[in-house]
Structure formats: C-alpha cells, structure tokens
C-alpha cells in the first residue's frame, strides 16, 4: 500500500454481492465513487461547495481491472491518488487500488474526468482557490503533469 494516497475502508455488504457470492462488478465502481468524493472533499470540493458553484465532476472513462475475488463480509481498503492532471486542473485522472483484508490487491480502477457547469451543461474550470487545493491532493509515484496546449487559430 502506498503512502501518497488517501485511504478509505469499507465493509462488503450483502447488497454488494452477486450471484457468484462475490463482490458484484458495479459495487467496485460504487466503492471507488465514494472514495473519490472523500478524496475531492480533502480539497474542499464537497457536495455543498459543488452545489454553491453549480459545478461537479464528470467522468469520460472508467476502467476496472479485476485481480482477486472479494467475498461477503470482507473489509476492503481503497487507496486513491491522482495519476495525471492538466496544469490548470481542468482535466485529471485518478487511480483507485482496492485491497482485500489479507493485503492482496483485488482491483484497480482508473477514471478520467473534468468539471462540468451543471447549469450550462458545458465543461468548466475550478475557481483558483480550489485549483490550488486540488493540486495538493495526494499524487501517485508515476504522476504526470500535463501542460496546457496552446490554442491555434
């Protein structure tokens, strides 16, 4: 487990289990979404702040790699870290690594996202104070800072 991440622990509930008696595919995404909201909250990007600013995170891609089964009643740990960010924090990629109680890596979830103005339904940027907070979130060892691309006419 890595130190440069935010860690959350969850219990696998009966409602998280599929017909094969292990963690259902969509539950992985649900646990990671919860961990991601806590991660964003560390930067002051709380649900209340999103409502106030009329913005929210939007995902373009969510990729899940299953590695080990997770049974009912298990306590999983989700490590969340930033793996890529555009210089202005307008686009970003976050990685979640899910561990079983025995420490074995169970899954890796990577999401690519941005910010949407929920009234205009268009992509937007964060206010500058939140950009700085966002930039201070835990980053993976393989973190990439993506430079802004110059606009051409």
XYZ file of C-alpha atoms in Angstrom:
153
model
C 0.000 0.000 0.000
C 1.268 3.463 -0.839
C 1.751 6.477 1.433
C 0.951 9.128 -1.181
C -2.738 8.307 -1.333
C -5.947 8.773 0.628
C -7.162 5.522 2.191
C -10.767 4.516 2.912
C -12.085 1.267 4.345
C -15.488 -0.206 3.508
C -17.347 -3.340 4.534
C -18.713 -5.508 1.729
C -22.452 -5.753 2.413
C -24.964 -8.351 1.283
C -26.294 -5.885 -1.305
C -22.778 -5.677 -2.834
C -22.706 -9.415 -3.649
C -23.612 -11.036 -6.977
C -24.991 -14.499 -7.826
C -21.450 -15.939 -7.668
C -21.217 -14.908 -3.994
C -18.513 -12.297 -4.506
C -18.357 -8.533 -4.972
C -20.523 -7.585 -7.961
C -18.897 -5.640 -10.784
C -20.775 -2.368 -10.201
C -20.011 -2.397 -6.455
C -16.325 -1.818 -7.246
C -17.311 1.392 -9.047
C -19.628 2.384 -6.175
C -16.895 1.995 -3.549
C -14.469 3.954 -5.719
C -17.011 6.726 -6.315
C -17.443 7.089 -2.550
C -13.672 7.103 -2.032
C -13.296 9.669 -4.851
C -15.842 12.020 -3.255
C -13.954 11.803 0.034
C -10.719 12.445 -1.899
C -12.198 15.562 -3.542
C -13.566 16.649 -0.153
C -9.963 16.827 1.100
C -9.505 19.680 -1.402
C -12.642 21.493 -0.252
C -14.627 20.043 -3.154
C -17.591 18.968 -1.079
C -21.126 18.332 -2.261
C -22.224 21.647 -0.698
C -19.426 23.537 -2.489
C -20.369 21.887 -5.778
C -23.996 22.994 -5.265
C -22.882 26.535 -4.451
C -20.656 26.770 -7.556
C -23.060 24.863 -9.840
C -20.267 22.538 -10.915
C -19.430 18.895 -10.464
C -17.020 16.202 -11.553
C -17.783 14.367 -14.770
C -16.162 11.146 -15.941
C -15.125 10.435 -19.523
C -13.713 6.981 -18.832
C -13.811 4.413 -16.069
C -11.585 1.357 -16.433
C -11.684 -1.551 -13.999
C -9.178 -4.382 -13.802
C -10.228 -7.314 -11.601
C -7.407 -9.184 -9.884
C -8.812 -11.192 -6.923
C -12.268 -12.118 -5.670
C -13.714 -10.176 -2.753
C -16.158 -12.180 -0.589
C -19.125 -11.075 1.504
C -18.244 -9.531 4.877
C -14.722 -8.603 3.838
C -13.374 -5.160 4.726
C -11.728 -3.616 1.686
C -9.303 -0.717 1.592
C -9.439 1.730 -1.298
C -6.329 3.808 -1.925
C -6.979 6.886 -4.046
C -4.378 9.056 -5.746
C -4.053 11.479 -8.647
C -2.131 9.983 -11.556
C -2.480 12.760 -14.136
C -3.598 16.370 -14.176
C -3.655 19.173 -16.700
C -1.719 22.214 -15.473
C -4.932 24.204 -14.899
C -6.592 21.198 -13.161
C -9.355 21.188 -15.780
C -8.745 17.524 -16.681
C -7.482 14.778 -14.428
C -7.065 11.051 -13.895
C -7.481 9.289 -10.554
C -6.466 5.731 -9.680
C -8.142 3.614 -7.012
C -6.419 0.461 -5.810
C -8.679 -1.922 -3.905
C -7.098 -4.261 -1.358
C -8.653 -7.227 0.431
C -8.285 -7.698 4.189
C -5.320 -10.014 3.612
C -3.496 -7.199 1.789
C -3.855 -8.708 -1.674
C -4.650 -6.288 -4.467
C -8.201 -7.085 -5.618
C -8.759 -4.485 -8.349
C -7.505 -1.292 -9.952
C -9.933 1.385 -11.139
C -8.787 4.358 -13.227
C -11.067 7.256 -14.098
C -10.505 10.230 -16.395
C -12.552 13.309 -15.633
C -13.127 17.036 -15.776
C -15.501 19.642 -14.345
C -18.955 20.449 -15.709
C -21.080 23.541 -15.180
C -24.338 21.832 -14.264
C -26.473 24.792 -15.384
C -24.824 25.430 -18.767
C -24.081 21.696 -19.299
C -20.601 22.638 -20.547
C -17.100 21.876 -19.345
C -15.643 24.473 -16.986
C -12.704 25.127 -14.653
C -12.491 25.365 -10.882
C -12.156 28.689 -9.065
C -8.457 29.468 -8.466
C -8.545 28.740 -4.702
C -9.903 25.265 -5.391
C -7.391 24.696 -8.208
C -4.598 25.131 -5.671
C -6.307 22.770 -3.197
C -6.906 20.221 -5.961
C -3.249 20.376 -6.985
C -2.275 19.496 -3.403
C -4.179 16.178 -3.358
C -2.050 13.022 -2.978
C -0.295 12.031 -6.194
C 0.947 8.628 -7.290
C 4.641 7.963 -7.772
C 4.007 7.852 -11.540
C 2.042 11.149 -11.539
C 2.120 13.156 -14.783
C 1.516 16.903 -15.035
C 0.112 17.610 -18.484
C 0.998 21.044 -19.914
C -1.695 23.292 -21.318
C -1.940 23.108 -25.069
C -1.661 26.349 -26.967
C -4.760 27.216 -28.920
C -4.168 27.762 -32.605
C -6.332 29.927 -34.789
